[in-house]
Short mmCIF file of C-alpha atoms in Angstrom, two decimals:
data_model
loop_
_atom_site.label_atom_id
_atom_site.label_comp_id
_atom_site.label_asym_id
_atom_site.label_seq_id
_atom_site.Cartn_x
_atom_site.Cartn_y
_atom_site.Cartn_z
CA MET A 1 -67.26 -92.29 -83.20
CA ARG A 2 -64.01 -92.50 -81.32
CA ALA A 3 -61.84 -92.75 -84.46
CA SER A 4 -63.19 -89.62 -85.67
CA ILE A 5 -63.11 -87.74 -82.74
CA ARG A 6 -59.41 -88.65 -82.40
CA ASP A 7 -58.97 -87.67 -85.74
CA ALA A 8 -60.42 -84.51 -85.52
CA GLY A 9 -58.17 -83.46 -82.50
CA THR A 10 -55.14 -84.62 -84.16
CA ARG A 11 -55.98 -82.47 -87.57
CA MET A 12 -56.99 -79.53 -84.76
CA MET A 13 -53.28 -80.35 -83.23
CA VAL A 14 -51.77 -80.10 -86.43
CA LEU A 15 -53.66 -77.05 -87.96
CA CYS A 16 -52.71 -75.18 -84.33
CA PHE A 17 -49.28 -76.08 -84.99
CA ALA A 18 -48.70 -75.23 -88.57
CA ALA A 19 -49.55 -71.55 -87.68
CA LEU A 20 -47.79 -71.21 -84.85
CA LEU A 21 -44.90 -72.32 -87.20
CA ALA A 22 -46.39 -69.62 -89.53
CA GLY A 23 -46.32 -66.84 -86.71
CA THR A 24 -50.41 -66.80 -87.15
CA PRO A 25 -51.53 -68.88 -84.07
CA GLY A 26 -55.16 -67.19 -83.91
CA GLY A 27 -57.71 -69.52 -83.33
CA CYS A 28 -55.63 -71.67 -81.70
CA ALA A 29 -56.64 -73.68 -78.47
CA GLN A 30 -56.08 -71.53 -75.08
CA GLY A 31 -52.21 -72.50 -73.98
CA TYR A 32 -50.95 -71.99 -76.88
CA GLU A 33 -48.08 -69.00 -76.68
CA LYS A 34 -47.68 -66.43 -79.78
CA PRO A 35 -44.08 -66.72 -80.85
CA PRO A 36 -41.84 -64.01 -79.81
CA VAL A 37 -41.14 -61.55 -83.09
CA ILE A 38 -37.86 -60.05 -82.82
CA LYS A 39 -37.42 -56.49 -84.34
CA SER A 40 -35.51 -56.62 -88.14
CA ASN A 41 -32.52 -54.70 -86.98
CA VAL A 42 -31.38 -56.95 -84.15
CA PHE A 43 -28.36 -58.85 -84.02
CA ASN A 44 -26.83 -61.30 -81.77
CA LEU A 45 -23.29 -61.42 -83.15
CA GLU A 46 -22.27 -64.23 -80.84
CA MET A 47 -24.25 -66.72 -82.77
CA ASP A 48 -22.50 -65.82 -85.93
CA PRO A 49 -20.62 -69.17 -86.65
CA TYR A 50 -17.49 -67.04 -87.15
CA PHE A 51 -17.64 -65.41 -83.77
CA ARG A 52 -14.60 -65.85 -81.62
CA SER A 53 -15.17 -63.11 -78.51
CA VAL A 54 -16.49 -59.54 -77.73
CA GLU A 55 -15.10 -57.41 -75.36
CA VAL A 56 -17.82 -55.28 -73.46
CA THR A 57 -16.90 -51.67 -72.13
CA ASP A 58 -19.39 -49.05 -70.89
CA ASP A 59 -19.80 -47.50 -74.06
CA ARG A 60 -18.13 -50.00 -76.80
CA LEU A 61 -18.46 -53.34 -78.02
CA LEU A 62 -15.34 -55.02 -79.77
CA PHE A 63 -15.62 -57.86 -81.49
CA SER A 64 -13.33 -60.44 -82.51
CA PHE A 65 -14.15 -62.80 -85.83
CA THR A 66 -12.17 -65.94 -87.64
CA GLU A 67 -12.22 -64.93 -90.73
CA ALA A 68 -11.91 -61.10 -91.83
CA SER A 69 -14.00 -61.92 -95.07
CA HIS A 70 -16.85 -62.38 -92.55
CA VAL A 71 -16.99 -59.15 -90.25
CA PRO A 72 -20.64 -58.35 -90.59
CA GLN A 73 -21.31 -54.48 -91.38
CA LEU A 74 -24.22 -53.64 -89.10
CA PRO A 75 -26.79 -51.11 -90.80
CA ASP A 76 -27.41 -47.48 -89.00
CA GLY A 77 -29.28 -47.46 -85.91
CA ALA A 78 -28.98 -51.49 -85.27
CA ILE A 79 -29.54 -53.21 -81.46
CA VAL A 80 -26.81 -55.39 -80.74
CA VAL A 81 -27.30 -58.29 -78.08
CA GLY A 82 -25.37 -60.53 -76.08
CA GLN A 83 -25.00 -62.65 -73.17
CA THR A 84 -21.05 -62.07 -72.80
CA GLY A 85 -20.33 -61.10 -69.17
CA THR A 86 -23.29 -59.75 -67.23
CA GLY A 87 -25.09 -59.38 -70.70
CA TYR A 88 -25.61 -56.31 -73.04
CA LEU A 89 -28.32 -54.78 -74.75
CA ARG A 90 -26.89 -51.81 -77.28
CA LYS A 91 -27.69 -49.26 -80.08
CA VAL A 92 -24.87 -49.11 -82.24
CA VAL A 93 -23.99 -45.14 -82.82
CA GLY A 94 -20.47 -46.14 -84.68
CA GLN A 95 -18.38 -48.55 -86.26
CA VAL A 96 -15.04 -49.38 -87.74
CA THR A 97 -13.56 -52.65 -89.12
CA SER A 98 -10.20 -53.81 -89.15
CA GLY A 99 -9.12 -57.21 -89.85
CA THR A 100 -10.92 -59.42 -88.21
CA SER A 101 -12.14 -56.99 -85.80
CA LEU A 102 -15.36 -54.73 -85.40
CA ASP A 103 -15.16 -52.15 -82.89
CA LEU A 104 -18.73 -50.88 -82.18
CA ALA A 105 -19.52 -47.06 -80.50
CA THR A 106 -22.58 -48.09 -78.56
CA ASP A 107 -25.24 -46.47 -76.60
CA ASN A 108 -27.51 -48.64 -74.10
CA ALA A 109 -30.88 -49.94 -75.64
CA SER A 110 -33.97 -50.97 -74.19
CA LEU A 111 -35.49 -53.96 -74.88
CA ILE A 112 -38.59 -53.23 -76.43
CA ASP A 113 -36.24 -51.63 -79.07
CA ALA A 114 -35.17 -55.30 -79.68
CA VAL A 115 -38.65 -57.06 -79.28
CA GLU A 116 -41.69 -56.79 -80.79
CA SER A 117 -43.61 -59.32 -78.91
CA GLY A 118 -42.38 -62.00 -76.26
CA ARG A 119 -42.10 -63.09 -73.14
CA VAL A 120 -39.96 -63.89 -69.93
CA ARG A 121 -41.16 -65.72 -66.84
CA LYS A 122 -39.14 -67.15 -64.18
CA THR A 123 -38.48 -67.83 -60.51
CA PHE A 124 -35.01 -67.56 -58.61
CA GLY A 125 -34.26 -68.79 -55.63
CA VAL A 126 -31.62 -66.48 -53.55
CA ALA A 127 -29.71 -68.87 -51.30
CA PRO A 128 -26.01 -68.74 -51.81
CA THR A 129 -24.20 -72.07 -51.14
CA PHE A 130 -20.63 -72.79 -49.71
CA ASP A 131 -19.21 -72.80 -53.34
CA GLN A 132 -20.52 -69.25 -53.66
CA LEU A 133 -18.89 -67.98 -51.28
CA SER A 134 -15.26 -67.86 -49.43
CA PRO A 135 -14.59 -70.26 -46.53
CA GLY A 136 -14.58 -68.53 -43.47
CA GLN A 137 -15.88 -65.22 -44.95
CA GLU A 138 -16.11 -62.13 -43.23
CA ILE A 139 -19.38 -60.14 -43.12
CA PHE A 140 -19.91 -57.01 -40.95
CA GLY A 141 -16.10 -58.27 -39.45
CA ILE A 142 -17.83 -61.32 -38.02
CA THR A 143 -15.84 -64.70 -39.80
CA GLN A 144 -18.73 -66.72 -40.85
CA PRO A 145 -18.98 -70.78 -40.07
CA GLU A 146 -17.60 -72.78 -42.66
CA ALA A 147 -21.57 -74.33 -43.47
CA PHE A 148 -22.75 -70.83 -45.05
CA PRO A 149 -25.99 -71.37 -46.82
CA LEU A 150 -28.46 -68.47 -45.89
CA GLU A 151 -31.18 -71.07 -44.63
CA ILE A 152 -28.25 -71.50 -41.89
CA GLY A 153 -27.93 -67.77 -41.13
CA ILE A 154 -25.61 -64.62 -40.95
CA ASP A 155 -24.22 -64.90 -37.65
CA LEU A 156 -24.44 -61.52 -36.35
CA ALA A 157 -22.80 -61.79 -32.39
CA GLY A 158 -20.23 -59.18 -31.65
CA THR A 159 -20.72 -56.76 -34.98
CA GLU A 160 -19.81 -53.75 -34.01
CA LEU A 161 -22.23 -50.59 -35.71
CA TYR A 162 -20.37 -47.77 -34.06
CA SER A 163 -17.78 -46.99 -31.65
CA GLY A 164 -16.48 -43.49 -31.54
CA ASN A 165 -16.97 -39.63 -30.78
CA VAL A 166 -19.32 -37.68 -32.17
CA GLY A 167 -19.75 -34.09 -31.36
CA GLY A 168 -17.29 -34.89 -28.32
CA VAL A 169 -19.85 -37.36 -26.84
CA ASP A 170 -18.79 -41.18 -27.11
CA VAL A 171 -20.77 -43.81 -28.74
CA ALA A 172 -20.90 -47.31 -28.87
CA VAL A 173 -23.28 -49.70 -30.37
CA THR A 174 -22.98 -53.39 -30.52
CA ILE A 175 -25.09 -56.68 -31.53
CA ASP A 176 -24.31 -59.05 -28.47
CA SER A 177 -25.97 -61.68 -30.08
CA GLY A 178 -27.78 -62.69 -33.36
CA GLU A 179 -28.45 -64.05 -36.65
CA ILE A 180 -30.34 -63.41 -39.51
CA VAL A 181 -32.01 -66.28 -41.61
CA PHE A 182 -33.47 -64.77 -45.59
CA SER A 183 -33.69 -67.27 -48.61
CA PRO A 184 -36.54 -65.48 -50.84
CA ASP A 185 -38.02 -66.91 -53.94
CA VAL A 186 -37.80 -63.80 -56.48
CA ASP A 187 -40.72 -64.11 -59.45
CA LEU A 188 -39.58 -62.00 -62.42
CA LEU A 189 -42.58 -61.90 -65.43
CA ILE A 190 -41.76 -59.50 -68.60
CA ASP A 191 -44.80 -59.28 -70.90
CA ILE A 192 -44.06 -57.51 -74.52
CA GLU A 193 -46.72 -56.92 -76.93
CA ASP A 194 -47.15 -54.60 -79.79
CA GLY A 195 -43.59 -52.65 -78.82
CA LYS A 196 -44.97 -51.86 -75.41
CA ILE A 197 -44.32 -53.56 -71.99
CA ARG A 198 -47.79 -54.77 -71.33
CA HIS A 199 -47.43 -56.82 -67.97
CA PHE A 200 -44.00 -56.42 -65.67
CA HIS A 201 -43.41 -57.88 -62.10
CA THR A 202 -41.14 -58.88 -59.46
CA TYR A 203 -41.99 -60.02 -56.29
CA ALA A 204 -39.86 -61.23 -53.67
CA ASP A 205 -41.50 -64.31 -51.56
CA GLY A 206 -40.27 -66.09 -48.22
CA ASN A 207 -39.51 -66.19 -44.55
CA LEU A 208 -37.31 -63.82 -42.71
CA SER A 209 -36.27 -64.84 -39.30
CA LEU A 210 -34.30 -62.38 -37.05
CA ASP A 211 -32.60 -62.62 -33.28
CA MET A 212 -30.87 -59.60 -32.39
CA GLU A 213 -29.71 -58.18 -28.60
CA VAL A 214 -27.91 -54.84 -28.77
CA THR A 215 -26.22 -52.71 -26.20
CA ALA A 216 -25.51 -49.13 -26.60
CA SER A 217 -24.23 -46.30 -25.10
CA ALA A 218 -23.84 -42.87 -25.22
CA GLY A 219 -21.45 -40.51 -23.04
CA GLY A 220 -24.07 -37.55 -22.95
CA SER A 221 -26.58 -36.12 -24.92
CA ILE A 222 -26.69 -36.70 -28.34
CA SER A 223 -29.22 -37.48 -31.30
CA PHE A 224 -27.11 -40.10 -34.04
CA SER A 225 -27.40 -42.94 -36.53
CA ASN A 226 -25.13 -44.82 -38.53
CA HIS A 227 -25.63 -47.96 -40.92
CA ARG A 228 -22.88 -50.52 -42.47
CA THR A 229 -24.06 -52.70 -45.96
CA PHE A 230 -22.30 -55.72 -47.05
CA ARG A 231 -23.73 -58.04 -50.10
CA VAL A 232 -24.21 -61.08 -49.30
CA TYR A 233 -25.01 -62.70 -52.63
CA GLN A 234 -24.77 -61.94 -56.26
CA SER A 235 -25.73 -64.73 -58.46
CA PRO A 236 -24.22 -65.63 -61.42
CA PRO A 237 -25.38 -64.35 -64.97
CA LEU A 238 -29.00 -66.14 -65.63
CA VAL A 239 -29.93 -66.09 -69.22
CA GLN A 240 -33.88 -66.63 -70.51
CA LEU A 241 -34.25 -65.93 -74.33
CA ILE A 242 -36.73 -64.17 -76.30
CA GLY A 243 -36.00 -65.61 -79.81
CA SER A 244 -32.53 -64.33 -80.55
CA VAL A 245 -32.25 -61.77 -77.36
CA PRO A 246 -31.12 -63.01 -74.02
CA VAL A 247 -32.48 -61.56 -71.41
CA VAL A 248 -29.49 -61.39 -68.88
CA GLU A 249 -30.49 -60.80 -64.98
CA VAL A 250 -27.91 -61.03 -61.88
CA ILE A 251 -29.74 -61.52 -58.50
CA THR A 252 -28.16 -59.69 -55.77
CA LEU A 253 -28.93 -59.63 -51.81
CA ASP A 254 -27.86 -56.61 -49.45
CA VAL A 255 -27.95 -56.88 -45.93
CA GLU A 256 -27.50 -53.37 -43.97
CA LEU A 257 -27.20 -52.90 -40.21
CA GLY A 258 -28.02 -49.76 -39.22
CA PHE A 259 -29.46 -47.89 -35.61
CA SER A 260 -30.53 -44.30 -34.59
CA PHE A 261 -31.12 -43.17 -31.22
CA ASP A 262 -31.40 -40.27 -28.80
CA ALA A 263 -29.96 -40.10 -25.65
CA GLY A 264 -30.50 -37.53 -23.24
CA VAL A 265 -28.24 -38.76 -21.15
CA THR A 266 -24.68 -41.06 -19.90
CA GLY A 267 -25.01 -44.27 -19.76
CA SER A 268 -26.08 -47.47 -21.68
CA VAL A 269 -29.12 -50.19 -22.08
CA SER A 270 -29.42 -53.41 -23.59
CA THR A 271 -32.35 -55.10 -25.25
CA GLY A 272 -33.27 -57.42 -27.64
CA MET A 273 -36.13 -59.43 -29.78
CA HIS A 274 -36.83 -62.57 -31.72
CA ALA A 275 -38.96 -62.06 -34.99
CA SER A 276 -40.19 -64.32 -37.22
CA GLN A 277 -42.20 -63.02 -40.60
CA SER A 278 -43.49 -64.80 -44.12
CA ILE A 279 -43.23 -61.73 -46.54
CA ARG A 280 -44.16 -61.15 -50.28
CA ALA A 281 -43.35 -57.57 -51.57
CA GLY A 282 -42.96 -55.94 -55.04
CA ALA A 283 -44.67 -54.28 -57.98
CA VAL A 284 -46.69 -55.19 -60.94
CA TYR A 285 -46.56 -52.54 -64.27
CA GLU A 286 -49.86 -53.21 -65.80
CA ASP A 287 -51.86 -51.12 -68.45
CA GLY A 288 -49.85 -47.90 -67.65
CA ALA A 289 -49.97 -47.96 -63.51
CA TRP A 290 -47.99 -49.18 -61.25
CA THR A 291 -49.67 -51.55 -58.10
CA GLN A 292 -47.49 -52.27 -55.03
CA VAL A 293 -47.73 -55.85 -52.96
CA TRP A 294 -46.82 -56.19 -49.53
CA GLU A 295 -48.40 -58.72 -47.78
CA THR A 296 -46.89 -60.22 -44.23
CA GLU A 297 -47.60 -62.17 -41.35
CA ARG A 298 -45.05 -61.70 -38.48
CA SER A 299 -44.55 -62.35 -34.90
CA PHE A 300 -42.32 -60.56 -32.38
CA SER A 301 -40.48 -61.34 -28.86
CA ALA A 302 -38.94 -59.23 -26.64
CA GLU A 303 -35.56 -59.70 -24.31
CA ASP A 304 -36.48 -57.32 -21.38
CA PRO A 305 -34.16 -54.34 -21.05
CA THR A 306 -31.18 -53.78 -18.78
CA TRP A 307 -29.38 -50.02 -18.13
CA MET A 308 -27.28 -48.24 -16.08
CA LEU A 309 -28.43 -44.72 -16.47
CA GLU A 310 -31.15 -41.98 -15.51
CA GLY A 311 -32.90 -39.83 -18.27
CA GLU A 312 -34.49 -40.21 -22.04
CA PHE A 313 -33.37 -43.17 -23.86
CA VAL A 314 -34.46 -43.96 -27.40
CA ILE A 315 -32.95 -46.67 -29.86
CA ARG A 316 -33.84 -48.02 -33.10
CA PRO A 317 -31.32 -50.80 -34.43
CA TYR A 318 -32.77 -52.54 -37.50
CA ILE A 319 -31.54 -55.06 -40.45
CA LYS A 320 -32.32 -54.38 -43.95
CA ALA A 321 -32.38 -56.92 -46.34
CA THR A 322 -32.95 -56.12 -50.15
CA VAL A 323 -33.27 -57.85 -53.06
CA GLY A 324 -32.28 -56.70 -56.32
CA VAL A 325 -32.21 -57.72 -60.08
CA MET A 326 -29.81 -56.26 -62.49
CA PHE A 327 -30.34 -56.47 -66.48
CA TYR A 328 -27.57 -56.25 -68.60
CA GLY A 329 -25.73 -55.28 -65.81
CA ILE A 330 -27.77 -52.42 -65.12
CA ALA A 331 -29.66 -51.79 -61.61
CA GLY A 332 -33.30 -53.15 -62.01
CA PRO A 333 -35.78 -53.76 -59.84
CA ALA A 334 -34.81 -53.32 -55.80
CA LEU A 335 -37.01 -54.77 -53.02
CA GLY A 336 -36.15 -53.32 -49.14
CA ILE A 337 -37.71 -55.44 -46.13
CA GLU A 338 -36.53 -54.16 -42.98
CA PRO A 339 -37.45 -55.61 -39.56
CA TYR A 340 -36.71 -53.04 -36.60
CA LEU A 341 -36.98 -52.58 -32.77
CA ARG A 342 -37.95 -49.85 -31.18
CA PHE A 343 -37.14 -49.50 -27.59
CA ASN A 344 -38.69 -46.11 -25.76
CA ALA A 345 -37.66 -45.34 -22.51
CA CYS A 346 -37.44 -42.90 -19.64
CA PHE A 347 -35.27 -43.52 -16.81
CA LEU A 348 -36.33 -41.18 -13.97
CA PRO A 349 -38.40 -42.10 -11.13
CA PRO A 350 -41.35 -43.67 -11.85
CA THR A 351 -39.45 -45.42 -14.89
CA TRP A 352 -41.43 -46.01 -17.73
CA TRP A 353 -40.12 -47.90 -21.00
CA GLU A 354 -41.70 -50.08 -24.34
CA LEU A 355 -40.42 -52.42 -26.95
CA VAL A 356 -41.73 -52.00 -30.45
CA GLY A 357 -41.46 -54.49 -33.03
CA GLY A 358 -42.12 -53.68 -36.30
CA VAL A 359 -40.93 -54.70 -40.28
CA THR A 360 -41.40 -51.74 -43.49
CA GLY A 361 -39.73 -51.64 -46.60
CA ASP A 362 -38.96 -49.76 -49.48
CA LEU A 363 -39.31 -50.46 -53.44
CA ASN A 364 -36.72 -48.68 -55.80
CA PHE A 365 -38.14 -50.02 -59.42
CA SER A 366 -35.38 -48.83 -62.00
CA VAL A 367 -36.69 -50.13 -64.96
CA ARG A 368 -36.00 -47.66 -67.92
CA ILE A 369 -33.69 -50.74 -69.54
CA LEU A 370 -36.99 -52.64 -70.02
CA ASP A 371 -38.58 -49.56 -71.81
CA PHE A 372 -36.99 -45.83 -71.85
CA SER A 373 -40.58 -44.68 -71.57
CA LEU A 374 -41.20 -46.09 -68.04
CA LEU A 375 -41.22 -43.95 -65.47
CA ASP A 376 -39.00 -45.12 -61.98
CA TYR A 377 -41.33 -46.76 -59.61
CA THR A 378 -40.50 -45.60 -55.94
CA VAL A 379 -42.24 -45.98 -53.00
CA ASP A 380 -41.99 -46.89 -48.72
CA LEU A 381 -44.02 -49.65 -48.27
CA PHE A 382 -46.37 -49.76 -45.07
CA ASP A 383 -44.88 -49.75 -41.49
CA PHE A 384 -46.41 -52.71 -39.34
CA ASN A 385 -45.62 -52.57 -35.84
CA GLN A 386 -46.88 -53.56 -32.43
CA VAL A 387 -45.86 -52.89 -28.93
CA ILE A 388 -44.48 -56.48 -27.43
CA ALA A 389 -42.99 -55.21 -23.86
CA ARG A 390 -43.60 -52.62 -21.60
CA ASP A 391 -43.60 -51.48 -18.09
CA GLY A 392 -44.53 -48.23 -16.45
CA VAL A 393 -47.21 -45.84 -17.55
CA GLU A 394 -45.95 -43.49 -20.52
CA ARG A 395 -44.99 -40.02 -19.71
CA ASP A 396 -45.49 -36.91 -21.44
CA ALA A 397 -42.05 -35.55 -21.04
CA CYS A 398 -39.30 -37.19 -19.09
CA THR A 399 -38.08 -34.85 -16.65
CA LEU A 400 -37.14 -34.60 -12.85
CA ALA A 401 -39.78 -32.51 -10.62
CA VAL A 402 -37.93 -29.30 -9.54
CA CYS A 403 -39.17 -28.10 -6.39
CA GLY A 404 -39.90 -24.27 -6.53
CA ASN A 405 -39.81 -23.39 -10.02
CA GLY A 406 -43.24 -22.45 -10.45
CA ASN A 407 -43.71 -25.48 -12.80
CA LEU A 408 -45.85 -28.03 -12.17
CA ASP A 409 -43.14 -31.07 -13.11
CA TYR A 410 -44.33 -34.73 -13.59
CA GLY A 411 -44.54 -36.29 -10.27
CA GLU A 412 -45.48 -33.08 -8.39
CA LEU A 413 -49.09 -31.94 -6.81
CA CYS A 414 -48.23 -28.42 -7.11
CA ASP A 415 -45.85 -25.61 -6.99
CA GLY A 416 -45.83 -22.71 -5.96
CA SER A 417 -49.16 -21.40 -7.62
CA ASP A 418 -49.54 -23.70 -9.51
CA PHE A 419 -52.02 -26.62 -8.90
CA GLY A 420 -52.60 -27.60 -12.07
CA GLY A 421 -56.46 -26.46 -11.92
CA ILE A 422 -57.00 -27.58 -8.57
CA THR A 423 -59.28 -25.51 -6.25
CA CYS A 424 -60.48 -25.78 -2.76
CA GLU A 425 -64.23 -25.72 -4.43
CA SER A 426 -62.81 -29.19 -6.52
CA LEU A 427 -61.75 -30.88 -3.44
CA GLY A 428 -65.11 -30.43 -2.07
CA LEU A 429 -63.67 -27.78 0.55
CA GLY A 430 -66.15 -25.11 -0.24
CA SER A 431 -63.99 -21.29 -1.20
CA GLY A 432 -60.95 -21.01 0.07
CA ASP A 433 -56.80 -20.57 -1.30
CA LEU A 434 -55.00 -23.78 -1.68
CA ALA A 435 -51.30 -23.67 -0.30
CA CYS A 436 -48.67 -25.54 -1.77
#
């Protein structure tokens, strides 16, 4: 009995394997994937035994072969793929042969122009190491330590976000001390069936840690914002094959430092926070519809503010990390994650202030390189925030009481004939007229 079961299982595996080789895997046990099907007009000339080199530009491919007699002639509308540089996926719109050279005029093609069915599934780690970046490289004007992996962090201390004059008002915003640590994994899945994208997703999954102490000053009343961006990581081209079609990705990580503030006075304020967040963000395309993915667990702690001013002051410094995927050198999905600190204050007696820690994000999925019929997917993710420190009682308006102006300003019981609705009767004094 054992021998017959073993023999039957072996026969089933052989039959299933034969079906796979024949391209008809129906009836195979679950777990066997269909082999990819590449369309008949697709050419990977880099696999030609006589191929020597290719020069890639925005609208041309210049191939060189070892023998003139083996330079191919391509059919009209041929799709040409390759992995030189950041890869290319092109439709041929013209060709000229000269000696051992083939000069192709091209337009961009989409992945479903080349693939009838097939799948790519890959997880990428976004964590540059020392040998991928220049020793002592400057980011935001700060020379980074020799030990540079992002698991250690990007030093932000002394980063000047802005210093200058805006409309006659001097403005300065500086990160006095700080560090950002972010090394996510990027999960990518492309599933094509019957010449259509059946399923596509990209997630960024990882922990983000941020320490930041900020000093902002203004020489007068102003509303202003500014930001700076730096690319801290760009992977080498990463190649996965669907049959003879290389799918070439480049993973990027950009960090943006920015702020917005409204100052009604002259003076300065210093404050800060520590944020630790576990984040999973991305989007799924399936059955013709997009669904966003946004999961976060977070904790915040505050540095109590110090100030030298009187009046209203609101500042929102932030650090935004954007993970992007480029297909064939063309912008694809991008996931932006933005932890921020918002400091709201009224430094007029009685003083009131609060610190709010939050995280928000956005998705900008440009995926026409996969399928020209797919619309871009752009959405703002949820804004999670919480008050992490507060002092005083929040006020509706941040103004000093002006005695005698006939208005009931903050802190006044009355002014002129304005008693805020209080009467002799409401005070339990019977009829009569109140005097201020």
